[in-house]
PDB file of C-alpha atoms and ligand atoms in Angstrom:
ATOM      1  CA  MET A1213     -42.526   3.943  21.637  1.00  0.00           C
ATOM      2  CA  LEU A1214     -41.312   7.535  22.185  1.00  0.00           C
ATOM      3  CA  VAL A1215     -38.276   8.016  20.032  1.00  0.00           C
ATOM      4  CA  MET A1216     -36.085  10.987  21.223  1.00  0.00           C
ATOM      5  CA  LYS A1217     -34.931  13.154  18.411  1.00  0.00           C
ATOM      6  CA  ARG A1218     -31.201  13.587  17.929  1.00  0.00           C
ATOM      7  CA  VAL A1219     -30.049  17.121  17.903  1.00  0.00           C
ATOM      8  CA  ARG A1220     -26.973  17.794  15.841  1.00  0.00           C
ATOM      9  CA  LEU A1221     -24.017  19.755  17.224  1.00  0.00           C
ATOM     10  CA  SER A1222     -21.905  21.968  15.078  1.00  0.00           C
ATOM     11  CA  ILE A1223     -18.768  23.287  16.720  1.00  0.00           C
ATOM     12  CA  ASN A1224     -17.705  26.827  16.036  1.00  0.00           C
ATOM     13  CA  VAL A1225     -13.835  26.909  15.988  1.00  0.00           C
ATOM     14  CA  ASP A1226     -13.443  30.608  15.480  1.00  0.00           C
ATOM     15  CA  HIS A1227     -11.775  31.206  18.897  1.00  0.00           C
ATOM     16  CA  VAL A1228      -9.045  28.723  18.185  1.00  0.00           C
ATOM     17  CA  ALA A1229      -8.084  30.996  15.353  1.00  0.00           C
ATOM     18  CA  THR A1230      -8.582  33.957  17.754  1.00  0.00           C
ATOM     19  CA  VAL A1231      -5.768  32.495  20.029  1.00  0.00           C
ATOM     20  CA  ARG A1232      -3.595  31.579  16.996  1.00  0.00           C
ATOM     21  CA  ASN A1233      -3.814  35.193  15.677  1.00  0.00           C
ATOM     22  CA  ALA A1234      -3.093  36.755  19.033  1.00  0.00           C
ATOM     23  CA  ARG A1235       0.429  35.807  18.481  1.00  0.00           C
ATOM     24  CA  GLY A1236       0.719  35.499  14.657  1.00  0.00           C
ATOM     25  CA  THR A1237       1.757  31.844  14.976  1.00  0.00           C
ATOM     26  CA  VAL A1238       0.430  28.758  13.157  1.00  0.00           C
ATOM     27  CA  TYR A1239      -1.016  27.224  16.278  1.00  0.00           C
ATOM     28  CA  PRO A1240      -3.431  26.486  17.671  1.00  0.00           C
ATOM     29  CA  ASP A1241      -4.938  25.435  14.343  1.00  0.00           C
ATOM     30  CA  PRO A1242      -8.685  25.559  13.833  1.00  0.00           C
ATOM     31  CA  VAL A1243      -8.307  22.654  11.485  1.00  0.00           C
ATOM     32  CA  HIS A1244      -6.734  20.506  14.071  1.00  0.00           C
ATOM     33  CA  ALA A1245      -9.449  21.432  16.494  1.00  0.00           C
ATOM     34  CA  ALA A1246     -12.146  20.573  13.972  1.00  0.00           C
ATOM     35  CA  VAL A1247     -10.547  17.148  13.401  1.00  0.00           C
ATOM     36  CA  LEU A1248     -10.606  16.502  17.300  1.00  0.00           C
ATOM     37  CA  ALA A1249     -14.169  17.650  17.369  1.00  0.00           C
ATOM     38  CA  GLU A1250     -15.395  15.501  14.787  1.00  0.00           C
ATOM     39  CA  LYS A1251     -13.414  12.566  16.393  1.00  0.00           C
ATOM     40  CA  ALA A1252     -15.392  13.232  19.527  1.00  0.00           C
ATOM     41  CA  GLY A1253     -18.776  13.039  17.690  1.00  0.00           C
ATOM     42  CA  ALA A1254     -19.487  16.472  16.535  1.00  0.00           C
ATOM     43  CA  ASP A1255     -21.691  16.519  13.617  1.00  0.00           C
ATOM     44  CA  GLY A1256     -20.254  19.488  11.726  1.00  0.00           C
ATOM     45  CA  ILE A1257     -18.032  22.622  12.087  1.00  0.00           C
ATOM     46  CA  THR A1258     -19.012  26.230  11.961  1.00  0.00           C
ATOM     47  CA  ILE A1259     -16.879  29.243  11.148  1.00  0.00           C
ATOM     48  CA  HIS A1260     -17.463  32.906  10.609  1.00  0.00           C
ATOM     49  CA  LEU A1261     -15.302  34.700   7.992  1.00  0.00           C
ATOM     50  CA  ARG A1262     -15.530  38.259   9.299  1.00  0.00           C
ATOM     51  CA  GLU A1263     -14.814  41.376   7.155  1.00  0.00           C
ATOM     52  CA  ASP A1264     -11.793  42.213   9.528  1.00  0.00           C
ATOM     53  CA  ARG A1265     -10.389  38.522   9.562  1.00  0.00           C
ATOM     54  CA  ARG A1266     -10.027  38.755  13.199  1.00  0.00           C
ATOM     55  CA  HIS A1267     -10.132  34.991  13.559  1.00  0.00           C
ATOM     56  CA  ILE A1268     -10.832  32.625  10.539  1.00  0.00           C
ATOM     57  CA  ARG A1269      -9.182  33.477   7.436  1.00  0.00           C
ATOM     58  CA  GLU A1270      -9.731  32.253   3.804  1.00  0.00           C
ATOM     59  CA  ARG A1271      -6.992  29.671   4.126  1.00  0.00           C
ATOM     60  CA  ASP A1272      -8.672  28.065   7.139  1.00  0.00           C
ATOM     61  CA  ALA A1273     -12.026  28.034   5.412  1.00  0.00           C
ATOM     62  CA  GLU A1274     -10.645  26.349   2.324  1.00  0.00           C
ATOM     63  CA  ILE A1275      -8.771  23.596   4.357  1.00  0.00           C
ATOM     64  CA  LEU A1276     -11.885  23.048   6.478  1.00  0.00           C
ATOM     65  CA  ARG A1277     -14.052  22.765   3.292  1.00  0.00           C
ATOM     66  CA  ALA A1278     -11.643  20.002   2.042  1.00  0.00           C
ATOM     67  CA  THR A1279     -11.582  18.204   5.391  1.00  0.00           C
ATOM     68  CA  THR A1280     -15.028  18.561   7.070  1.00  0.00           C
ATOM     69  CA  GLU A1281     -18.225  16.770   5.848  1.00  0.00           C
ATOM     70  CA  ARG A1282     -20.627  19.416   7.263  1.00  0.00           C
ATOM     71  CA  LEU A1283     -19.286  22.917   6.991  1.00  0.00           C
ATOM     72  CA  ASN A1284     -21.412  25.882   8.060  1.00  0.00           C
ATOM     73  CA  LEU A1285     -20.118  29.253   6.869  1.00  0.00           C
ATOM     74  CA  GLU A1286     -21.409  32.399   8.796  1.00  0.00           C
ATOM     75  CA  LEU A1287     -21.207  35.344   6.636  1.00  0.00           C
ATOM     76  CA  ALA A1288     -22.290  39.004   6.301  1.00  0.00           C
ATOM     77  CA  CYS A1289     -24.473  40.050   3.353  1.00  0.00           C
ATOM     78  CA  SER A1290     -21.566  41.638   1.440  1.00  0.00           C
ATOM     79  CA  SER A1291     -20.669  41.040  -2.141  1.00  0.00           C
ATOM     80  CA  GLU A1292     -17.187  40.041  -1.092  1.00  0.00           C
ATOM     81  CA  MET A1293     -18.493  37.375   1.202  1.00  0.00           C
ATOM     82  CA  ILE A1294     -21.105  36.153  -1.049  1.00  0.00           C
ATOM     83  CA  GLU A1295     -18.557  35.583  -3.876  1.00  0.00           C
ATOM     84  CA  PHE A1296     -16.312  33.757  -1.367  1.00  0.00           C
ATOM     85  CA  ALA A1297     -19.257  31.591  -0.223  1.00  0.00           C
ATOM     86  CA  GLN A1298     -20.144  30.752  -3.886  1.00  0.00           C
ATOM     87  CA  GLN A1299     -16.697  29.498  -4.507  1.00  0.00           C
ATOM     88  CA  LEU A1300     -16.261  27.775  -1.113  1.00  0.00           C
ATOM     89  CA  GLN A1301     -19.464  25.819  -1.434  1.00  0.00           C
ATOM     90  CA  PRO A1302     -20.250  25.227   2.297  1.00  0.00           C
ATOM     91  CA  ASP A1303     -23.050  22.806   3.126  1.00  0.00           C
ATOM     92  CA  LEU A1304     -24.822  25.645   4.843  1.00  0.00           C
ATOM     93  CA  ALA A1305     -24.425  29.369   4.476  1.00  0.00           C
ATOM     94  CA  THR A1306     -25.629  31.185   7.562  1.00  0.00           C
ATOM     95  CA  LEU A1307     -26.332  35.060   6.942  1.00  0.00           C
ATOM     96  CA  VAL A1308     -25.428  37.025  10.076  1.00  0.00           C
ATOM     97  CA  PRO A1309     -25.352  40.868  10.688  1.00  0.00           C
ATOM     98  CA  GLU A1310     -21.855  42.208  11.160  1.00  0.00           C
ATOM     99  CA  ARG A1311     -20.557  45.304  12.868  1.00  0.00           C
ATOM    100  CA  ARG A1312     -16.816  45.878  13.074  1.00  0.00           C
ATOM    101  CA  GLU A1313     -16.786  47.038  16.695  1.00  0.00           C
ATOM    102  CA  GLU A1314     -18.860  44.121  18.179  1.00  0.00           C
ATOM    103  CA  LEU A1315     -17.134  41.578  20.328  1.00  0.00           C
ATOM    104  CA  THR A1316     -19.453  38.865  18.707  1.00  0.00           C
ATOM    105  CA  THR A1317     -22.629  38.813  16.628  1.00  0.00           C
ATOM    106  CA  GLU A1318     -24.801  40.820  18.925  1.00  0.00           C
ATOM    107  CA  GLY A1319     -28.468  40.669  17.419  1.00  0.00           C
ATOM    108  CA  GLY A1320     -30.178  38.779  14.711  1.00  0.00           C
ATOM    109  CA  LEU A1321     -30.217  39.816  11.157  1.00  0.00           C
ATOM    110  CA  ASN A1322     -33.027  42.266  10.576  1.00  0.00           C
ATOM    111  CA  VAL A1323     -34.669  40.400   7.621  1.00  0.00           C
ATOM    112  CA  ALA A1324     -38.110  42.156   8.047  1.00  0.00           C
ATOM    113  CA  GLY A1325     -36.179  45.480   7.443  1.00  0.00           C
ATOM    114  CA  ASP A1326     -34.707  44.469   4.106  1.00  0.00           C
ATOM    115  CA  VAL A1327     -36.729  41.436   2.710  1.00  0.00           C
ATOM    116  CA  ASP A1328     -35.784  42.368  -0.885  1.00  0.00           C
ATOM    117  CA  GLY A1329     -31.916  42.653  -0.152  1.00  0.00           C
ATOM    118  CA  VAL A1330     -31.877  39.365   1.873  1.00  0.00           C
ATOM    119  CA  THR A1331     -33.938  37.642  -0.747  1.00  0.00           C
ATOM    120  CA  GLN A1332     -31.350  38.587  -3.492  1.00  0.00           C
ATOM    121  CA  THR A1333     -28.532  37.154  -1.250  1.00  0.00           C
ATOM    122  CA  VAL A1334     -30.311  34.007  -0.591  1.00  0.00           C
ATOM    123  CA  GLN A1335     -31.027  33.471  -4.332  1.00  0.00           C
ATOM    124  CA  MET A1336     -27.405  34.146  -5.215  1.00  0.00           C
ATOM    125  CA  LEU A1337     -26.255  31.432  -2.909  1.00  0.00           C
ATOM    126  CA  GLN A1338     -29.174  28.921  -3.519  1.00  0.00           C
ATOM    127  CA  GLU A1339     -28.694  29.214  -7.165  1.00  0.00           C
ATOM    128  CA  LYS A1340     -25.122  27.834  -6.650  1.00  0.00           C
ATOM    129  CA  GLY A1341     -26.561  24.915  -4.750  1.00  0.00           C
ATOM    130  CA  ILE A1342     -25.832  26.269  -1.198  1.00  0.00           C
ATOM    131  CA  ALA A1343     -28.491  25.846   1.451  1.00  0.00           C
ATOM    132  CA  VAL A1344     -28.998  29.157   3.319  1.00  0.00           C
ATOM    133  CA  SER A1345     -29.921  29.849   6.878  1.00  0.00           C
ATOM    134  CA  LEU A1346     -30.911  33.214   8.465  1.00  0.00           C
ATOM    135  CA  PHE A1347     -29.747  33.961  11.953  1.00  0.00           C
ATOM    136  CA  ILE A1348     -32.629  35.830  13.512  1.00  0.00           C
ATOM    137  CA  ASP A1349     -34.152  36.890  16.775  1.00  0.00           C
ATOM    138  CA  PRO A1350     -37.012  34.554  17.900  1.00  0.00           C
ATOM    139  CA  GLU A1351     -39.590  36.976  16.707  1.00  0.00           C
ATOM    140  CA  THR A1352     -42.656  36.281  14.506  1.00  0.00           C
ATOM    141  CA  ALA A1353     -41.939  39.317  12.109  1.00  0.00           C
ATOM    142  CA  GLN A1354     -38.450  38.140  11.548  1.00  0.00           C
ATOM    143  CA  ILE A1355     -39.613  34.338  10.907  1.00  0.00           C
ATOM    144  CA  ASP A1356     -42.288  35.554   8.436  1.00  0.00           C
ATOM    145  CA  ALA A1357     -39.762  37.586   6.657  1.00  0.00           C
ATOM    146  CA  ALA A1358     -37.332  34.827   6.589  1.00  0.00           C
ATOM    147  CA  ALA A1359     -39.933  32.526   4.964  1.00  0.00           C
ATOM    148  CA  ALA A1360     -40.737  35.085   2.312  1.00  0.00           C
ATOM    149  CA  THR A1361     -36.951  35.144   1.242  1.00  0.00           C
ATOM    150  CA  GLY A1362     -37.115  31.502   0.265  1.00  0.00           C
ATOM    151  CA  ALA A1363     -34.257  30.525   2.628  1.00  0.00           C
ATOM    152  CA  ARG A1364     -34.576  27.008   3.826  1.00  0.00           C
ATOM    153  CA  PHE A1365     -33.323  27.547   7.315  1.00  0.00           C
ATOM    154  CA  VAL A1366     -33.343  29.973  10.219  1.00  0.00           C
ATOM    155  CA  GLU A1367     -30.870  29.924  13.046  1.00  0.00           C
ATOM    156  CA  LEU A1368     -32.771  31.237  16.187  1.00  0.00           C
ATOM    157  CA  HIS A1369     -30.629  33.650  18.179  1.00  0.00           C
ATOM    158  CA  THR A1370     -30.397  32.104  21.692  1.00  0.00           C
ATOM    159  CA  GLY A1371     -28.535  35.120  23.168  1.00  0.00           C
ATOM    160  CA  ARG A1372     -31.467  36.660  25.106  1.00  0.00           C
ATOM    161  CA  TYR A1373     -32.103  33.348  26.777  1.00  0.00           C
ATOM    162  CA  ALA A1374     -28.463  32.618  27.525  1.00  0.00           C
ATOM    163  CA  ASP A1375     -28.006  36.097  29.054  1.00  0.00           C
ATOM    164  CA  ALA A1376     -31.229  36.296  31.116  1.00  0.00           C
ATOM    165  CA  PRO A1377     -30.546  37.510  34.518  1.00  0.00           C
ATOM    166  CA  SER A1378     -33.226  35.620  36.455  1.00  0.00           C
ATOM    167  CA  GLU A1379     -35.280  32.339  36.519  1.00  0.00           C
ATOM    168  CA  ALA A1380     -38.300  34.365  35.354  1.00  0.00           C
ATOM    169  CA  ARG A1381     -36.619  36.030  32.492  1.00  0.00           C
ATOM    170  CA  ILE A1382     -34.869  32.629  31.401  1.00  0.00           C
ATOM    171  CA  GLU A1383     -38.475  30.984  31.339  1.00  0.00           C
ATOM    172  CA  LYS A1384     -39.806  33.963  29.297  1.00  0.00           C
ATOM    173  CA  GLU A1385     -37.038  33.619  26.690  1.00  0.00           C
ATOM    174  CA  LEU A1386     -37.368  29.964  26.506  1.00  0.00           C
ATOM    175  CA  VAL A1387     -41.173  30.287  25.795  1.00  0.00           C
ATOM    176  CA  ALA A1388     -40.207  32.771  23.190  1.00  0.00           C
ATOM    177  CA  LEU A1389     -37.833  30.287  21.605  1.00  0.00           C
ATOM    178  CA  ARG A1390     -40.429  27.540  21.654  1.00  0.00           C
ATOM    179  CA  LYS A1391     -43.012  29.624  19.987  1.00  0.00           C
ATOM    180  CA  ALA A1392     -40.550  30.962  17.397  1.00  0.00           C
ATOM    181  CA  ALA A1393     -39.591  27.277  16.627  1.00  0.00           C
ATOM    182  CA  ALA A1394     -43.020  26.160  16.276  1.00  0.00           C
ATOM    183  CA  HIS A1395     -43.882  29.214  14.114  1.00  0.00           C
ATOM    184  CA  ALA A1396     -40.802  28.623  11.944  1.00  0.00           C
ATOM    185  CA  GLY A1397     -41.763  24.953  11.490  1.00  0.00           C
ATOM    186  CA  GLN A1398     -45.289  25.935  10.492  1.00  0.00           C
ATOM    187  CA  ALA A1399     -44.013  28.434   7.919  1.00  0.00           C
ATOM    188  CA  GLY A1400     -42.030  25.593   6.329  1.00  0.00           C
ATOM    189  CA  LEU A1401     -38.496  26.518   7.552  1.00  0.00           C
ATOM    190  CA  ARG A1402     -36.091  24.141   9.146  1.00  0.00           C
ATOM    191  CA  VAL A1403     -34.757  25.369  12.484  1.00  0.00           C
ATOM    192  CA  ASN A1404     -31.313  25.672  14.065  1.00  0.00           C
ATOM    193  CA  ALA A1405     -30.152  27.524  17.104  1.00  0.00           C
ATOM    194  CA  GLY A1406     -27.244  29.019  18.762  1.00  0.00           C
ATOM    195  CA  HIS A1407     -25.422  31.701  20.675  1.00  0.00           C
ATOM    196  CA  GLY A1408     -24.364  31.655  24.269  1.00  0.00           C
ATOM    197  CA  LEU A1409     -25.253  28.093  24.883  1.00  0.00           C
ATOM    198  CA  ARG A1410     -23.282  26.326  27.659  1.00  0.00           C
ATOM    199  CA  LEU A1411     -23.396  22.995  29.567  1.00  0.00           C
ATOM    200  CA  GLN A1412     -25.689  24.472  31.952  1.00  0.00           C
ATOM    201  CA  ASN A1413     -28.195  25.909  29.708  1.00  0.00           C
ATOM    202  CA  VAL A1414     -28.271  23.864  26.555  1.00  0.00           C
ATOM    203  CA  ARG A1415     -30.730  21.093  27.387  1.00  0.00           C
ATOM    204  CA  PRO A1416     -33.986  23.131  27.393  1.00  0.00           C
ATOM    205  CA  VAL A1417     -33.186  24.485  23.879  1.00  0.00           C
ATOM    206  CA  ALA A1418     -32.091  21.020  22.537  1.00  0.00           C
ATOM    207  CA  SER A1419     -35.428  19.798  23.685  1.00  0.00           C
ATOM    208  CA  ILE A1420     -37.485  22.136  21.449  1.00  0.00           C
ATOM    209  CA  PRO A1421     -38.947  19.692  18.943  1.00  0.00           C
ATOM    210  CA  GLU A1422     -38.364  21.731  15.862  1.00  0.00           C
ATOM    211  CA  ILE A1423     -34.646  22.350  16.450  1.00  0.00           C
ATOM    212  CA  GLU A1424     -32.442  20.293  14.450  1.00  0.00           C
ATOM    213  CA  GLU A1425     -28.978  21.641  15.041  1.00  0.00           C
ATOM    214  CA  LEU A1426     -27.113  23.692  17.698  1.00  0.00           C
ATOM    215  CA  SER A1427     -24.152  25.954  16.875  1.00  0.00           C
ATOM    216  CA  ILE A1428     -21.778  26.341  19.816  1.00  0.00           C
ATOM    217  CA  GLY A1429     -18.320  27.865  20.087  1.00  0.00           C
ATOM    218  CA  HIS A1430     -17.276  29.847  23.025  1.00  0.00           C
ATOM    219  CA  ALA A1431     -18.244  27.571  25.818  1.00  0.00           C
ATOM    220  CA  ILE A1432     -16.595  24.525  24.250  1.00  0.00           C
ATOM    221  CA  VAL A1433     -13.384  26.201  23.278  1.00  0.00           C
ATOM    222  CA  ALA A1434     -13.204  27.841  26.706  1.00  0.00           C
ATOM    223  CA  ARG A1435     -13.797  24.359  28.361  1.00  0.00           C
ATOM    224  CA  ALA A1436     -11.300  22.686  25.962  1.00  0.00           C
ATOM    225  CA  ILE A1437      -8.514  24.746  27.541  1.00  0.00           C
ATOM    226  CA  TYR A1438      -9.011  22.775  30.746  1.00  0.00           C
ATOM    227  CA  VAL A1439     -10.026  19.403  29.536  1.00  0.00           C
ATOM    228  CA  GLY A1440      -9.146  19.112  25.689  1.00  0.00           C
ATOM    229  CA  MET A1441     -11.204  19.502  22.732  1.00  0.00           C
ATOM    230  CA  GLU A1442     -12.547  16.047  22.479  1.00  0.00           C
ATOM    231  CA  ALA A1443     -13.742  15.862  26.195  1.00  0.00           C
ATOM    232  CA  ALA A1444     -15.235  19.307  25.954  1.00  0.00           C
ATOM    233  CA  VAL A1445     -17.376  18.084  22.756  1.00  0.00           C
ATOM    234  CA  ARG A1446     -18.203  14.913  24.456  1.00  0.00           C
ATOM    235  CA  GLU A1447     -19.484  16.736  27.645  1.00  0.00           C
ATOM    236  CA  MET A1448     -21.572  18.937  25.386  1.00  0.00           C
ATOM    237  CA  LEU A1449     -22.955  16.097  23.565  1.00  0.00           C
ATOM    238  CA  GLU A1450     -24.030  14.375  26.838  1.00  0.00           C
ATOM    239  CA  ALA A1451     -25.530  17.540  28.118  1.00  0.00           C
ATOM    240  CA  LEU A1452     -27.810  18.203  25.092  1.00  0.00           C
ATOM    241  CA  ARG A1453     -28.793  14.696  24.532  1.00  0.00           C
ATOM    242  CA  GLY A1454     -29.263  13.805  28.257  1.00  0.00           C
TER     243      GLY A1454
HETATM  244  N1  PXP D1391     -24.438  31.254  15.810  1.00  0.00           N
HETATM  245  C1  PXP D1391     -24.065  32.354  15.307  1.00  0.00           C
HETATM  246  C2  PXP D1391     -24.797  32.974  14.073  1.00  0.00           C
HETATM  247  C3  PXP D1391     -22.865  33.075  15.723  1.00  0.00           C
HETATM  248  O1  PXP D1391     -22.488  34.228  15.348  1.00  0.00           O
HETATM  249  C4  PXP D1391     -22.316  32.453  16.976  1.00  0.00           C
HETATM  250  C5  PXP D1391     -20.937  33.195  17.572  1.00  0.00           C
HETATM  251  O2  PXP D1391     -20.007  33.226  16.619  1.00  0.00           O
HETATM  252  C6  PXP D1391     -22.680  31.214  17.469  1.00  0.00           C
HETATM  253  C7  PXP D1391     -23.820  30.631  16.858  1.00  0.00           C
HETATM  254  C8  PXP D1391     -22.041  30.556  18.455  1.00  0.00           C
HETATM  255  O3  PXP D1391     -22.102  31.346  19.709  1.00  0.00           O
HETATM  256  P1  PXP D1391     -21.248  30.969  20.998  1.00  0.00           P
HETATM  257  O4  PXP D1391     -19.762  31.261  20.386  1.00  0.00           O
HETATM  258  O5  PXP D1391     -21.658  31.923  22.009  1.00  0.00           O
HETATM  259  O6  PXP D1391     -21.417  29.616  21.373  1.00  0.00           O
END
């Protein structure tokens, strides 16, 4: 009997904090959104504490740590963030590149360009019992470098797939994601994926056998404005599991 794998869905609630911070109010609260997301069946919550604190703040992270079963903290490889993660003890720490002027994380972490530095960061987190994932572009060189750091997970950047302007390019980027996921699996890495995924494009990525978890934020928070958080999460779960 063919058993379909169950892909986990982690909801990124950063944009709820973006709306809150736009007016300096206490609402909408990312913690409230996380409760609703979990109630609707989400498997975990993702947050990115950025250097400029443009959305999530330390207090949000601390409350979410205390109230969420599976918390994924995205962070840059800076000593300030590493120290914060060591104290917070998320279930997963995903290392991402960060540039102050970017609208969102634009490319994957260049692990191949700094294997020693990333290895050091991975060790500092793993020795505190925190599993580490590296957010990388779906490229062989980055996957090999990620495996060399001792990280347990990679998160494949699905942005090029999500932004592809034609059917041919979408297919090409999907092939790259499939190959990258297989290669990562062979290298002993566990595989997550995310960025730019929406109801309309999530299924082919969710169907890649090695992918365990998808991290989705913008499309779900945007949809929640119209239909509410719980309905937005349920719709995505249906779309990715079919
Ligand atoms: N994964 C990582 C590492 C990210 O930085 C982001 C964006 O915050 C996501 C996944 C989610 O992307 P999106 O908001 O486009 O769903």
